[in-house]
PDB file of C-alpha atoms in Angstrom:
ATOM      1  CA  MET A 234     -65.250 -48.542  24.108  1.00  0.00           C
ATOM      2  CA  ASN A 235     -66.368 -46.252  26.926  1.00  0.00           C
ATOM      3  CA  ASP A 236     -65.802 -42.676  27.925  1.00  0.00           C
ATOM      4  CA  ASP A 237     -66.374 -41.604  31.494  1.00  0.00           C
ATOM      5  CA  SER A 238     -64.550 -38.285  31.404  1.00  0.00           C
ATOM      6  CA  PRO A 239     -66.655 -35.126  31.608  1.00  0.00           C
ATOM      7  CA  GLY A 240     -64.490 -33.328  29.067  1.00  0.00           C
ATOM      8  CA  GLY A 241     -61.692 -34.281  26.748  1.00  0.00           C
ATOM      9  CA  ALA A 242     -59.268 -32.541  24.466  1.00  0.00           C
ATOM     10  CA  GLY A 243     -59.291 -35.012  21.566  1.00  0.00           C
ATOM     11  CA  ALA A 244     -61.993 -36.562  19.460  1.00  0.00           C
ATOM     12  CA  LEU A 245     -64.162 -39.140  21.174  1.00  0.00           C
ATOM     13  CA  LEU A 246     -65.173 -40.635  17.818  1.00  0.00           C
ATOM     14  CA  GLU A 247     -64.052 -40.224  14.220  1.00  0.00           C
ATOM     15  CA  LEU A 248     -66.426 -41.863  11.753  1.00  0.00           C
ATOM     16  CA  SER A 249     -66.025 -41.913   7.982  1.00  0.00           C
ATOM     17  CA  GLY A 250     -68.868 -41.979   5.509  1.00  0.00           C
ATOM     18  CA  ARG A 251     -71.956 -39.834   5.025  1.00  0.00           C
ATOM     19  CA  PHE A 252     -74.254 -39.274   8.038  1.00  0.00           C
ATOM     20  CA  GLN A 253     -77.722 -37.759   8.297  1.00  0.00           C
ATOM     21  CA  PRO A 254     -80.135 -37.072  11.139  1.00  0.00           C
ATOM     22  CA  ARG A 255     -82.653 -39.867  10.853  1.00  0.00           C
ATOM     23  CA  ARG A 256     -85.125 -39.524  13.689  1.00  0.00           C
ATOM     24  CA  TYR A 257     -85.827 -36.997  16.420  1.00  0.00           C
ATOM     25  CA  VAL A 258     -88.470 -37.897  18.986  1.00  0.00           C
ATOM     26  CA  ILE A 259     -89.303 -34.825  21.038  1.00  0.00           C
ATOM     27  CA  GLY A 260     -91.510 -36.532  23.645  1.00  0.00           C
ATOM     28  CA  HIS A 261     -88.852 -39.079  24.526  1.00  0.00           C
ATOM     29  CA  SER A 262     -85.959 -36.676  23.878  1.00  0.00           C
ATOM     30  CA  GLU A 263     -84.190 -39.083  21.538  1.00  0.00           C
ATOM     31  CA  LEU A 264     -82.152 -38.269  18.445  1.00  0.00           C
ATOM     32  CA  GLU A 265     -80.655 -40.738  15.989  1.00  0.00           C
ATOM     33  CA  ILE A 266     -78.024 -39.906  13.374  1.00  0.00           C
ATOM     34  CA  ARG A 267     -77.198 -42.730  10.944  1.00  0.00           C
ATOM     35  CA  SER A 268     -74.684 -43.344   8.257  1.00  0.00           C
ATOM     36  CA  VAL A 269     -75.952 -43.682   4.722  1.00  0.00           C
ATOM     37  CA  ALA A 270     -75.689 -47.408   3.922  1.00  0.00           C
ATOM     38  CA  ALA A 271     -73.294 -47.280   0.985  1.00  0.00           C
ATOM     39  CA  SER A 272     -71.426 -50.467   1.905  1.00  0.00           C
ATOM     40  CA  GLY A 273     -74.314 -52.246   3.616  1.00  0.00           C
ATOM     41  CA  ARG A 274     -73.014 -51.574   7.154  1.00  0.00           C
ATOM     42  CA  VAL A 275     -74.813 -48.845   9.090  1.00  0.00           C
ATOM     43  CA  THR A 276     -73.488 -46.829  12.032  1.00  0.00           C
ATOM     44  CA  SER A 277     -76.094 -45.380  14.387  1.00  0.00           C
ATOM     45  CA  LEU A 278     -75.528 -42.660  16.974  1.00  0.00           C
ATOM     46  CA  LYS A 279     -78.402 -42.461  19.472  1.00  0.00           C
ATOM     47  CA  PHE A 280     -78.540 -39.522  21.831  1.00  0.00           C
ATOM     48  CA  PHE A 281     -80.786 -39.909  24.906  1.00  0.00           C
ATOM     49  CA  GLY A 282     -82.265 -37.210  27.107  1.00  0.00           C
ATOM     50  CA  VAL A 283     -81.780 -34.599  24.380  1.00  0.00           C
ATOM     51  CA  MET A 284     -82.292 -31.019  25.555  1.00  0.00           C
ATOM     52  CA  ALA A 285     -80.856 -28.937  22.690  1.00  0.00           C
ATOM     53  CA  VAL A 286     -79.512 -29.533  19.190  1.00  0.00           C
ATOM     54  CA  LYS A 287     -77.881 -27.620  16.380  1.00  0.00           C
ATOM     55  CA  LEU A 288     -77.537 -29.908  13.371  1.00  0.00           C
ATOM     56  CA  LYS A 289     -76.717 -29.879   9.686  1.00  0.00           C
ATOM     57  CA  SER A 290     -78.836 -31.830   7.225  1.00  0.00           C
ATOM     58  CA  GLY A 291     -75.858 -34.094   6.513  1.00  0.00           C
ATOM     59  CA  TYR A 292     -72.182 -34.740   7.260  1.00  0.00           C
ATOM     60  CA  ASN A 293     -69.549 -36.146   4.886  1.00  0.00           C
ATOM     61  CA  SER A 294     -67.771 -37.613   7.915  1.00  0.00           C
ATOM     62  CA  LEU A 295     -68.516 -37.259  11.592  1.00  0.00           C
ATOM     63  CA  THR A 296     -66.221 -36.312  14.446  1.00  0.00           C
ATOM     64  CA  VAL A 297     -67.639 -36.258  17.969  1.00  0.00           C
ATOM     65  CA  THR A 298     -65.893 -34.313  20.756  1.00  0.00           C
ATOM     66  CA  ASP A 299     -66.880 -32.863  24.101  1.00  0.00           C
ATOM     67  CA  ALA A 300     -67.670 -29.149  23.998  1.00  0.00           C
ATOM     68  CA  ASP A 301     -65.093 -26.770  25.402  1.00  0.00           C
ATOM     69  CA  GLU A 302     -66.082 -24.942  28.598  1.00  0.00           C
ATOM     70  CA  PRO A 303     -67.317 -21.692  26.962  1.00  0.00           C
ATOM     71  CA  LEU A 304     -69.697 -23.557  24.612  1.00  0.00           C
ATOM     72  CA  ARG A 305     -70.800 -25.951  27.355  1.00  0.00           C
ATOM     73  CA  SER A 306     -71.606 -23.023  29.683  1.00  0.00           C
ATOM     74  CA  GLU A 307     -73.495 -21.212  26.934  1.00  0.00           C
ATOM     75  CA  VAL A 308     -75.597 -24.281  26.076  1.00  0.00           C
ATOM     76  CA  LEU A 309     -76.325 -25.118  29.747  1.00  0.00           C
ATOM     77  CA  SER A 310     -77.439 -21.538  30.295  1.00  0.00           C
ATOM     78  CA  PHE A 311     -79.616 -21.611  27.160  1.00  0.00           C
ATOM     79  CA  ILE A 312     -81.419 -24.798  28.241  1.00  0.00           C
ATOM     80  CA  GLY A 313     -81.870 -23.475  31.789  1.00  0.00           C
ATOM     81  CA  VAL A 314     -79.821 -25.996  33.778  1.00  0.00           C
ATOM     82  CA  ALA A 315     -76.694 -23.925  34.498  1.00  0.00           C
ATOM     83  CA  GLY A 316     -76.069 -23.974  38.246  1.00  0.00           C
ATOM     84  CA  ARG A 317     -78.463 -26.859  38.896  1.00  0.00           C
ATOM     85  CA  SER A 318     -77.335 -30.193  40.298  1.00  0.00           C
ATOM     86  CA  SER A 319     -78.453 -31.934  37.080  1.00  0.00           C
ATOM     87  CA  ALA A 320     -76.027 -29.829  35.001  1.00  0.00           C
ATOM     88  CA  GLY A 321     -73.173 -32.202  35.858  1.00  0.00           C
ATOM     89  CA  ARG A 322     -74.955 -35.067  34.080  1.00  0.00           C
ATOM     90  CA  VAL A 323     -75.503 -33.138  30.842  1.00  0.00           C
ATOM     91  CA  ARG A 324     -73.020 -33.841  28.053  1.00  0.00           C
ATOM     92  CA  VAL A 325     -72.598 -31.378  25.216  1.00  0.00           C
ATOM     93  CA  PHE A 326     -71.221 -33.263  22.213  1.00  0.00           C
ATOM     94  CA  VAL A 327     -69.808 -31.239  19.318  1.00  0.00           C
ATOM     95  CA  LEU A 328     -70.366 -32.833  15.905  1.00  0.00           C
ATOM     96  CA  SER A 329     -67.772 -32.076  13.224  1.00  0.00           C
ATOM     97  CA  GLY A 330     -66.917 -28.724  14.758  1.00  0.00           C
ATOM     98  CA  ASP A 331     -70.066 -26.730  14.004  1.00  0.00           C
ATOM     99  CA  SER A 332     -73.031 -28.680  15.395  1.00  0.00           C
ATOM    100  CA  PHE A 333     -73.862 -29.905  18.879  1.00  0.00           C
ATOM    101  CA  VAL A 334     -76.203 -32.107  20.898  1.00  0.00           C
ATOM    102  CA  ALA A 335     -76.838 -31.486  24.604  1.00  0.00           C
ATOM    103  CA  CYS A 336     -78.063 -34.703  26.210  1.00  0.00           C
ATOM    104  CA  PHE A 337     -77.550 -37.213  29.012  1.00  0.00           C
ATOM    105  CA  SER A 338     -75.946 -39.973  26.964  1.00  0.00           C
ATOM    106  CA  LEU A 339     -74.801 -41.279  23.603  1.00  0.00           C
ATOM    107  CA  VAL A 340     -74.739 -44.869  22.363  1.00  0.00           C
ATOM    108  CA  VAL A 341     -73.073 -45.805  19.061  1.00  0.00           C
ATOM    109  CA  ARG A 342     -73.804 -49.131  17.363  1.00  0.00           C
ATOM    110  CA  GLU A 343     -72.839 -50.678  14.055  1.00  0.00           C
ATOM    111  CA  PHE A 344     -75.339 -52.804  12.151  1.00  0.00           C
ATOM    112  CA  ALA A 345     -74.578 -55.366   9.420  1.00  0.00           C
ATOM    113  CA  ASN A 346     -77.324 -53.850   7.239  1.00  0.00           C
ATOM    114  CA  THR A 347     -80.402 -51.620   7.447  1.00  0.00           C
ATOM    115  CA  LYS A 348     -82.628 -54.520   8.586  1.00  0.00           C
ATOM    116  CA  ASP A 349     -80.285 -55.645  11.402  1.00  0.00           C
ATOM    117  CA  THR A 350     -81.803 -54.950  14.837  1.00  0.00           C
ATOM    118  CA  ASP A 351     -78.989 -56.240  17.077  1.00  0.00           C
ATOM    119  CA  GLY A 352     -76.019 -54.082  16.233  1.00  0.00           C
ATOM    120  CA  GLU A 353     -72.593 -54.254  17.791  1.00  0.00           C
ATOM    121  CA  LEU A 354     -71.923 -51.703  20.543  1.00  0.00           C
ATOM    122  CA  ILE A 355     -69.094 -49.445  19.323  1.00  0.00           C
ATOM    123  CA  TRP A 356     -69.045 -46.687  21.948  1.00  0.00           C
ATOM    124  CA  THR A 357     -71.088 -45.323  24.832  1.00  0.00           C
ATOM    125  CA  SER A 358     -70.730 -42.389  27.141  1.00  0.00           C
ATOM    126  CA  ALA A 359     -70.250 -44.274  30.415  1.00  0.00           C
ATOM    127  CA  ASN A 360     -73.352 -42.975  32.074  1.00  0.00           C
ATOM    128  CA  ARG A 361     -75.756 -45.211  33.965  1.00  0.00           C
ATOM    129  CA  PHE A 362     -78.669 -43.567  32.143  1.00  0.00           C
ATOM    130  CA  ALA A 363     -77.116 -44.609  28.812  1.00  0.00           C
ATOM    131  CA  VAL A 364     -76.755 -48.235  29.859  1.00  0.00           C
ATOM    132  CA  GLU A 365     -80.307 -48.428  31.258  1.00  0.00           C
ATOM    133  CA  THR A 366     -81.784 -46.749  28.182  1.00  0.00           C
ATOM    134  CA  CYS A 367     -79.814 -48.977  25.855  1.00  0.00           C
ATOM    135  CA  LEU A 368     -81.062 -52.105  27.649  1.00  0.00           C
ATOM    136  CA  HIS A 369     -84.681 -50.934  27.484  1.00  0.00           C
ATOM    137  CA  ASP A 370     -84.295 -49.957  23.819  1.00  0.00           C
ATOM    138  CA  HIS A 371     -83.950 -53.602  22.712  1.00  0.00           C
TER     139      HIS A 371
END
């Protein structure tokens, strides 16, 4: 499933289960949020080109939407890209209504278990950067 729209009214993703931030790599601007493996299957959300985050320590379920224009403008201004040509490539994803991640792309995969390294692609923001990063990640 892909999304190539810069903004949408409805949820891009609705994921059940408990999720927690798992890894944040500042140097490579990468953030991973994973489901807690209660049933064995693991869902991983990887954000690439991360520029700003506001996260909770955990989520009982996870809904991902695009930020509305006021929040998007505020975040772009905060990170210093408002008005720049690169601002059009920045996505601001809202997580469960009160958290956000500003980044270039998001890739969601589902893994059979915690040791699985070749998960099934569930969703990606249709951004060339996301596809290239995803290919280099494996």
